[in-house]
Short mmCIF file of C-alpha atoms in Angstrom, two decimals:
data_model
loop_
_atom_site.label_atom_id
_atom_site.label_comp_id
_atom_site.label_asym_id
_atom_site.label_seq_id
_atom_site.Cartn_x
_atom_site.Cartn_y
_atom_site.Cartn_z
CA MET Y 21 25.05 -9.14 -16.92
CA ALA Y 22 21.41 -9.72 -17.80
CA PRO Y 23 19.02 -6.76 -17.26
CA GLU Y 24 17.08 -8.56 -14.53
CA GLU Y 25 20.30 -9.07 -12.53
CA ARG Y 26 21.13 -5.36 -12.49
CA SER Y 27 18.10 -4.72 -10.30
CA THR Y 28 19.88 -6.27 -7.30
CA LEU Y 29 23.37 -5.77 -5.91
CA LEU Y 30 23.85 -9.51 -5.44
CA ARG Y 31 22.57 -12.39 -7.51
CA PRO Y 32 19.04 -13.18 -6.22
CA PRO Y 33 18.71 -16.60 -4.59
CA PRO Y 34 15.84 -18.90 -5.57
CA ALA Y 35 12.57 -18.11 -3.84
CA ASP Y 36 12.19 -20.04 -0.59
CA PRO Y 37 9.17 -22.35 -0.99
CA ASN Y 38 8.82 -22.54 2.80
CA LYS Y 39 7.96 -18.85 2.95
CA ALA Y 40 4.92 -16.90 1.79
CA PRO Y 41 5.50 -15.05 -1.50
CA ILE Y 42 5.45 -11.69 0.31
CA GLU Y 43 8.36 -12.80 2.51
CA ASN Y 44 10.48 -13.49 -0.56
CA VAL Y 45 9.42 -10.19 -2.14
CA LEU Y 46 10.44 -8.14 0.92
CA GLU Y 47 13.66 -9.93 1.84
CA VAL Y 48 16.67 -7.66 2.43
CA THR Y 49 20.34 -8.63 2.61
CA GLU Y 50 22.94 -6.96 4.80
CA VAL Y 51 25.97 -5.70 2.88
CA GLY Y 52 28.48 -5.07 5.65
CA VAL Y 53 31.28 -4.63 3.14
CA LEU Y 54 29.77 -1.21 2.34
CA GLY Y 55 29.54 -0.15 5.98
CA PRO Y 56 27.57 -0.84 9.16
CA ASP Y 57 23.78 -1.20 9.05
CA ILE Y 58 23.49 -1.10 5.27
CA PHE Y 59 21.05 -3.45 3.54
CA THR Y 60 19.85 -4.02 -0.02
CA ASN Y 61 16.87 -5.54 -1.77
CA THR Y 62 17.43 -9.25 -2.29
CA ARG Y 63 15.09 -9.44 -5.28
CA ARG Y 64 13.89 -7.05 -7.95
CA ALA Y 65 11.44 -4.40 -6.75
CA TRP Y 66 8.05 -4.41 -8.46
CA VAL Y 67 7.01 -1.50 -10.68
CA PRO Y 68 3.20 -1.35 -11.13
CA PRO Y 69 2.01 -1.09 -14.75
CA GLY Y 70 2.00 2.54 -15.83
CA ALA Y 71 3.68 3.75 -12.62
CA ARG Y 72 6.56 6.23 -12.48
CA GLY Y 73 8.60 4.02 -10.17
CA VAL Y 74 8.63 1.04 -7.85
CA TYR Y 75 5.60 0.33 -5.68
CA GLY Y 76 5.88 2.53 -2.60
CA GLY Y 77 4.76 -0.21 -0.23
CA THR Y 78 7.84 -2.24 -1.14
CA VAL Y 79 10.22 0.54 -0.10
CA ILE Y 80 8.27 1.24 3.11
CA ALA Y 81 8.35 -2.44 4.07
CA GLN Y 82 12.01 -3.00 3.20
CA CYS Y 83 13.05 0.06 5.20
CA LEU Y 84 11.11 -1.36 8.13
CA ALA Y 85 12.67 -4.80 7.60
CA SER Y 86 16.15 -3.24 7.58
CA ALA Y 87 15.51 -1.20 10.73
CA GLN Y 88 14.08 -4.21 12.57
CA LYS Y 89 17.38 -6.02 12.07
CA THR Y 90 19.11 -3.38 14.22
CA VAL Y 91 16.87 -3.57 17.32
CA PRO Y 92 16.43 -6.35 19.91
CA ASP Y 93 13.86 -9.03 19.16
CA ASP Y 94 11.54 -7.84 21.92
CA PHE Y 95 11.20 -4.38 20.33
CA TYR Y 96 8.50 -3.83 17.74
CA PRO Y 97 7.47 -0.76 15.68
CA HIS Y 98 4.67 1.45 16.93
CA SER Y 99 5.01 4.29 14.41
CA CYS Y 100 6.62 4.86 11.05
CA HIS Y 101 6.74 8.24 9.28
CA CYS Y 102 7.83 8.24 5.64
CA TYR Y 103 8.53 10.66 2.79
CA PHE Y 104 8.67 9.72 -0.88
CA ILE Y 105 11.35 11.92 -2.44
CA LEU Y 106 12.12 10.50 -5.89
CA ALA Y 107 10.60 7.74 -8.00
CA GLY Y 108 12.57 4.56 -7.45
CA SER Y 109 13.80 2.57 -10.43
CA GLY Y 110 13.05 -1.13 -10.65
CA SER Y 111 16.24 -1.76 -12.62
CA ILE Y 112 18.70 -0.35 -10.06
CA PRO Y 113 19.57 -1.86 -6.64
CA ILE Y 114 18.27 -0.02 -3.58
CA LEU Y 115 20.53 0.50 -0.57
CA PHE Y 116 18.91 0.98 2.83
CA HIS Y 117 21.08 3.00 5.23
CA VAL Y 118 19.95 2.63 8.84
CA GLU Y 119 20.97 5.17 11.47
CA ARG Y 120 20.68 4.19 15.13
CA VAL Y 121 19.34 7.47 16.50
CA ARG Y 122 18.52 6.29 20.03
CA ASP Y 123 18.42 3.12 22.11
CA GLY Y 124 16.48 3.48 25.35
CA ARG Y 125 15.11 0.99 27.84
CA SER Y 126 11.57 1.25 26.45
CA PHE Y 127 11.93 2.97 23.07
CA ALA Y 128 14.39 2.89 20.19
CA THR Y 129 14.50 5.20 17.18
CA ARG Y 130 15.85 4.50 13.71
CA THR Y 131 16.00 6.56 10.55
CA VAL Y 132 16.38 4.81 7.22
CA GLN Y 133 17.30 6.29 3.86
CA ALA Y 134 16.65 4.33 0.69
CA ARG Y 135 19.22 5.33 -1.93
CA GLN Y 136 19.85 4.63 -5.58
CA ARG Y 137 23.08 5.75 -7.24
CA GLY Y 138 23.88 7.84 -4.19
CA ARG Y 139 20.59 9.76 -4.25
CA CYS Y 140 18.00 9.48 -1.50
CA ILE Y 141 14.68 8.35 -2.98
CA PHE Y 142 12.85 7.73 0.31
CA THR Y 143 13.35 8.42 3.99
CA THR Y 144 11.59 7.24 7.13
CA THR Y 145 11.83 7.54 10.89
CA ILE Y 146 10.63 4.50 12.83
CA SER Y 147 10.02 4.30 16.57
CA PHE Y 148 10.17 0.93 18.31
CA VAL Y 149 8.80 0.06 21.74
CA ARG Y 150 9.81 -2.80 24.00
CA GLU Y 151 7.14 -5.45 24.38
CA ASP Y 152 4.97 -4.93 27.49
CA ALA Y 153 6.76 -1.65 28.25
CA GLY Y 154 3.42 -0.09 29.19
CA GLY Y 155 2.93 -2.35 32.19
CA GLU Y 156 -0.18 -4.19 33.30
CA ARG Y 157 -2.24 -1.12 34.19
CA THR Y 158 -3.08 1.04 31.17
CA VAL Y 159 -5.94 2.97 29.60
CA ARG Y 160 -7.46 1.23 26.62
CA HIS Y 161 -10.06 1.90 23.94
CA ALA Y 162 -10.40 1.43 20.18
CA VAL Y 163 -12.96 2.25 17.50
CA PRO Y 164 -15.03 -0.74 16.39
CA MET Y 165 -14.95 -2.23 12.92
CA PRO Y 166 -17.41 -0.46 10.58
CA ASP Y 167 -20.87 -1.93 10.22
CA GLU Y 168 -20.27 -2.51 6.50
CA ALA Y 169 -17.64 -5.13 7.32
CA LYS Y 170 -19.75 -8.22 7.23
CA ALA Y 171 -18.22 -11.68 7.16
CA PRO Y 172 -14.87 -11.82 5.33
CA PRO Y 173 -14.60 -13.72 2.05
CA PRO Y 174 -14.30 -17.50 2.40
CA LEU Y 175 -10.85 -18.97 2.96
CA ASP Y 176 -10.84 -20.49 -0.53
CA TRP Y 177 -11.92 -17.26 -2.29
CA GLN Y 178 -10.25 -16.99 -5.70
CA GLU Y 179 -12.60 -14.71 -7.65
CA GLU Y 180 -10.20 -11.82 -8.20
CA PRO Y 181 -9.56 -10.60 -11.77
CA GLU Y 182 -7.05 -12.66 -13.71
CA TRP Y 183 -4.64 -9.72 -14.04
CA ALA Y 184 -4.45 -9.42 -10.23
CA ARG Y 185 -3.64 -13.04 -9.47
CA GLY Y 186 0.12 -12.77 -9.72
CA GLY Y 187 0.71 -10.42 -6.78
CA PRO Y 188 1.64 -11.46 -3.24
CA PHE Y 189 -1.65 -10.11 -1.80
CA GLN Y 190 -5.33 -10.73 -2.47
CA ASN Y 191 -7.73 -7.78 -2.38
CA TYR Y 192 -11.50 -8.15 -2.16
CA ARG Y 193 -12.74 -4.65 -2.91
CA MET Y 194 -16.20 -3.51 -1.91
CA PRO Y 195 -18.46 -0.80 -3.37
CA ALA Y 196 -17.72 2.60 -1.85
CA VAL Y 197 -19.93 3.51 1.10
CA ARG Y 198 -22.39 6.13 -0.22
CA GLY Y 199 -20.53 5.94 -3.52
CA ALA Y 200 -23.81 5.65 -5.42
CA ASP Y 201 -25.43 8.49 -3.46
CA PRO Y 202 -25.39 11.63 -5.65
CA THR Y 203 -25.90 13.80 -2.54
CA ALA Y 204 -22.85 12.45 -0.70
CA ARG Y 205 -19.84 14.74 -0.46
CA PRO Y 206 -16.41 13.22 -1.16
CA ASP Y 207 -15.55 13.33 2.55
CA GLU Y 208 -18.72 11.37 3.35
CA GLN Y 209 -17.75 8.39 1.19
CA ARG Y 210 -15.51 5.53 2.30
CA CYS Y 211 -13.59 2.94 0.32
CA GLN Y 212 -13.25 -0.51 1.83
CA GLN Y 213 -11.60 -3.81 1.07
CA TRP Y 214 -10.65 -7.12 2.61
CA MET Y 215 -7.03 -8.16 2.04
CA ARG Y 216 -4.60 -10.92 2.94
CA CYS Y 217 -1.28 -12.25 1.71
CA ARG Y 218 -1.05 -15.40 -0.35
CA GLY Y 219 0.30 -18.45 1.38
CA LYS Y 220 1.27 -18.71 5.03
CA ILE Y 221 3.84 -16.57 6.83
CA SER Y 222 6.64 -18.87 7.98
CA GLU Y 223 7.53 -19.47 11.61
CA ALA Y 224 11.02 -18.21 10.82
CA GLY Y 225 9.57 -14.93 9.57
CA GLY Y 226 7.42 -14.56 12.66
CA ARG Y 227 5.98 -11.27 13.83
CA GLN Y 228 8.48 -9.20 11.88
CA ALA Y 229 7.35 -10.74 8.59
CA HIS Y 230 3.71 -10.01 9.45
CA LEU Y 231 4.51 -6.36 10.23
CA ASN Y 232 6.64 -5.93 7.10
CA ALA Y 233 3.79 -7.30 5.01
CA LEU Y 234 1.27 -5.00 6.70
CA ALA Y 235 3.48 -2.02 5.84
CA TYR Y 236 3.62 -3.25 2.24
CA VAL Y 237 -0.13 -3.58 1.79
CA SER Y 238 -0.93 -0.33 3.63
CA ASP Y 239 0.02 1.56 0.45
CA SER Y 240 -2.40 -0.41 -1.74
CA THR Y 241 -4.95 1.87 -3.49
CA PHE Y 242 -4.47 4.34 -0.61
CA ILE Y 243 -4.10 7.76 -2.26
CA GLY Y 244 -6.37 6.39 -4.99
CA THR Y 245 -9.21 6.94 -2.52
CA VAL Y 246 -9.20 10.62 -3.55
CA GLY Y 247 -9.70 9.74 -7.19
CA ARG Y 248 -12.46 7.31 -6.36
CA VAL Y 249 -14.55 9.61 -4.16
CA HIS Y 250 -14.26 12.35 -6.81
CA ARG Y 251 -15.07 9.84 -9.58
CA LEU Y 252 -12.02 10.84 -11.60
CA TRP Y 253 -11.31 8.98 -14.83
CA ARG Y 254 -8.02 7.26 -14.02
CA LEU Y 255 -8.07 4.16 -16.20
CA PRO Y 256 -5.02 3.87 -18.52
CA PHE Y 257 -6.92 4.65 -21.72
CA LYS Y 258 -9.33 7.24 -23.05
CA PRO Y 259 -13.07 6.53 -22.94
CA GLU Y 260 -13.11 6.98 -26.71
CA ASP Y 261 -10.80 3.96 -27.05
CA TYR Y 262 -13.36 1.57 -25.56
CA ASP Y 263 -15.12 0.69 -28.82
CA GLY Y 264 -11.82 -0.31 -30.41
CA MET Y 265 -10.90 -2.76 -27.65
CA ALA Y 266 -11.02 -6.50 -28.08
CA GLU Y 267 -14.51 -7.73 -27.30
CA GLU Y 268 -13.32 -10.06 -24.54
CA TYR Y 269 -11.95 -7.06 -22.59
CA GLN Y 270 -14.96 -4.79 -22.90
CA PRO Y 271 -17.18 -6.46 -20.25
CA HIS Y 272 -14.35 -6.30 -17.70
CA VAL Y 273 -13.66 -2.64 -18.44
CA LYS Y 274 -17.34 -1.77 -18.16
CA GLU Y 275 -17.65 -3.66 -14.88
CA LEU Y 276 -14.61 -1.87 -13.45
CA ALA Y 277 -15.87 1.55 -14.55
CA GLU Y 278 -19.27 0.91 -12.97
CA PHE Y 279 -17.63 -0.32 -9.76
CA GLU Y 280 -15.53 2.86 -9.61
CA GLY Y 281 -18.66 5.01 -9.96
CA LEU Y 282 -17.68 6.32 -13.39
CA GLY Y 283 -20.91 5.30 -15.11
CA SER Y 284 -21.86 2.50 -17.47
CA THR Y 285 -21.61 4.14 -20.91
CA VAL Y 286 -18.85 5.76 -22.91
CA GLU Y 287 -20.82 9.00 -22.96
CA GLU Y 288 -20.92 9.04 -19.16
CA TRP Y 289 -17.21 8.27 -18.98
CA LYS Y 290 -16.42 11.25 -21.20
CA THR Y 291 -17.99 13.59 -18.64
CA ARG Y 292 -15.70 12.51 -15.82
CA PRO Y 293 -12.74 14.76 -14.92
CA LYS Y 294 -9.53 13.06 -16.02
CA LEU Y 295 -6.69 12.38 -13.62
CA GLY Y 296 -3.40 13.80 -14.81
CA MET Y 297 -1.04 12.84 -11.99
CA MET Y 298 -1.30 10.98 -8.69
CA VAL Y 299 1.76 10.16 -6.58
CA SER Y 300 2.32 9.72 -2.85
CA LEU Y 301 4.22 12.39 -0.93
CA ASP Y 302 4.25 11.00 2.60
CA HIS Y 303 2.92 8.02 4.50
CA SER Y 304 2.58 7.24 8.21
CA ILE Y 305 1.66 4.01 9.97
CA TYR Y 306 0.68 3.64 13.63
CA PHE Y 307 0.88 0.00 14.70
CA HIS Y 308 -1.65 -0.40 17.53
CA GLU Y 309 -1.62 -4.16 18.06
CA PRO Y 310 1.56 -5.48 16.39
CA GLY Y 311 1.40 -8.78 18.24
CA ARG Y 312 -2.02 -9.53 16.77
CA VAL Y 313 -1.23 -8.80 13.12
CA LYS Y 314 -1.82 -11.88 10.97
CA VAL Y 315 -1.49 -10.87 7.34
CA ASP Y 316 -2.17 -14.41 6.13
CA GLU Y 317 -5.70 -14.02 7.50
CA TRP Y 318 -8.30 -11.61 6.14
CA MET Y 319 -7.91 -7.99 7.29
CA PHE Y 320 -10.38 -5.17 6.67
CA ALA Y 321 -9.29 -1.72 5.45
CA ASP Y 322 -11.55 1.33 5.77
CA MET Y 323 -10.36 4.45 3.89
CA GLU Y 324 -11.67 7.99 3.62
CA SER Y 325 -10.48 11.39 2.44
CA PRO Y 326 -11.18 14.31 4.81
CA TRP Y 327 -9.63 16.89 2.46
CA SER Y 328 -8.22 17.62 -0.98
CA GLY Y 329 -7.10 20.88 -2.56
CA ASP Y 330 -4.17 22.84 -3.99
CA GLY Y 331 -3.16 19.85 -6.12
CA ARG Y 332 -2.95 17.47 -3.14
CA GLY Y 333 -5.16 14.94 -1.42
CA PHE Y 334 -5.19 13.56 2.11
CA VAL Y 335 -6.43 10.10 3.12
CA THR Y 336 -6.76 8.04 6.29
CA GLN Y 337 -7.00 4.28 6.66
CA ARG Y 338 -7.90 1.96 9.51
CA ILE Y 339 -6.91 -1.69 9.27
CA PHE Y 340 -8.79 -4.26 11.34
CA ALA Y 341 -8.28 -7.95 12.04
CA LYS Y 342 -11.19 -10.16 11.04
CA ASP Y 343 -12.25 -10.32 14.71
CA GLY Y 344 -12.64 -6.52 14.79
CA THR Y 345 -9.33 -5.64 16.47
CA LEU Y 346 -7.96 -2.29 15.28
CA LEU Y 347 -4.47 -3.25 14.10
CA ALA Y 348 -3.18 -0.03 12.57
CA THR Y 349 -4.07 3.48 11.47
CA CYS Y 350 -2.41 5.02 8.42
CA VAL Y 351 -2.40 8.50 6.89
CA GLN Y 352 -1.10 9.61 3.53
CA GLU Y 353 -0.87 12.77 1.45
CA GLY Y 354 -0.19 12.81 -2.25
CA VAL Y 355 -0.16 14.89 -5.40
CA VAL Y 356 -3.54 14.77 -7.15
CA ARG Y 357 -3.65 16.82 -10.33
CA LEU Y 358 -6.26 16.88 -13.05
CA ALA Y 359 -5.28 16.51 -16.69
CA PRO Y 360 -5.54 19.71 -18.72
CA ASP Y 361 -8.63 20.07 -20.85
CA GLU Y 362 -8.15 18.95 -24.42
CA PRO Y 363 -8.87 21.59 -27.06
CA ASP Y 364 -12.20 21.33 -28.81
CA LYS Y 365 -11.12 20.13 -32.26
CA SER Y 366 -14.46 21.13 -33.74
CA LYS Y 367 -13.51 24.79 -33.22
CA LEU Y 368 -10.02 24.53 -34.66
#
């Protein structure tokens, strides 16, 4: 069997051209022959370049997709609490074991374990609520979209870097709020971006596909907020390697480093603390307006880090629709460790 076929339990079908790319990426298949409420990834899970394992957003979204298949159609998720336990391999199938914890008239609870070779790599508990269970009379308020969120990019925007054009989502990143202010504390800075999926979510996918895709993108550059507000050097090469790069790459690297607040010269880059390890530990999503999520339209993400310490970092994220509706709030904690100082060779 070819290596790419070992990444799925069953032979992957051709991508459905009637669906958005993200729908094909997140598709799960029920494998009843293994037991009740067991699902598997239909296609190979993506491993980001340089990452220890598969992209966390994929596992979050496919757990949600699996759980949604076990609740009535008029139930939708309102909260999802996840723990990353082991790095997932992109070359091994993932099995999603759903447990039906509770089925009530208004709420239903599911736990999902993602397993590879019998080992749990990820676990989540998801709570679903029946549509309109709150009744007509209810208290209501929501924070407004930040002032920095001006008009979203145009519908035909295609100015992302070439290396980013193959993914199922587009991200229009903005300069960090107060990122250029030397007096701003890390907790006073905010990282923001507009994002949307490529293509159009199919009618067949419906609301569930929109929510799965939102779960997927909620993990994008999330814990990286800590590195950005601390201006940590986290590019996959040493500053000293810049001069030896191909000339066509150097302007892009310099632009990225300046955008990340790392400075504009190699000498400045050398002064930045170097990131040694950054991985997610846990991730929670609160879906506030699931019926209004449209991931094929521009959404605005506003991220900040209230705290970091003891080798960990904590971040929060609010995701808004382009009309200002607060769609979801996310929180995440992760390991954030600095690389050890290199010995001064001049003294050896």
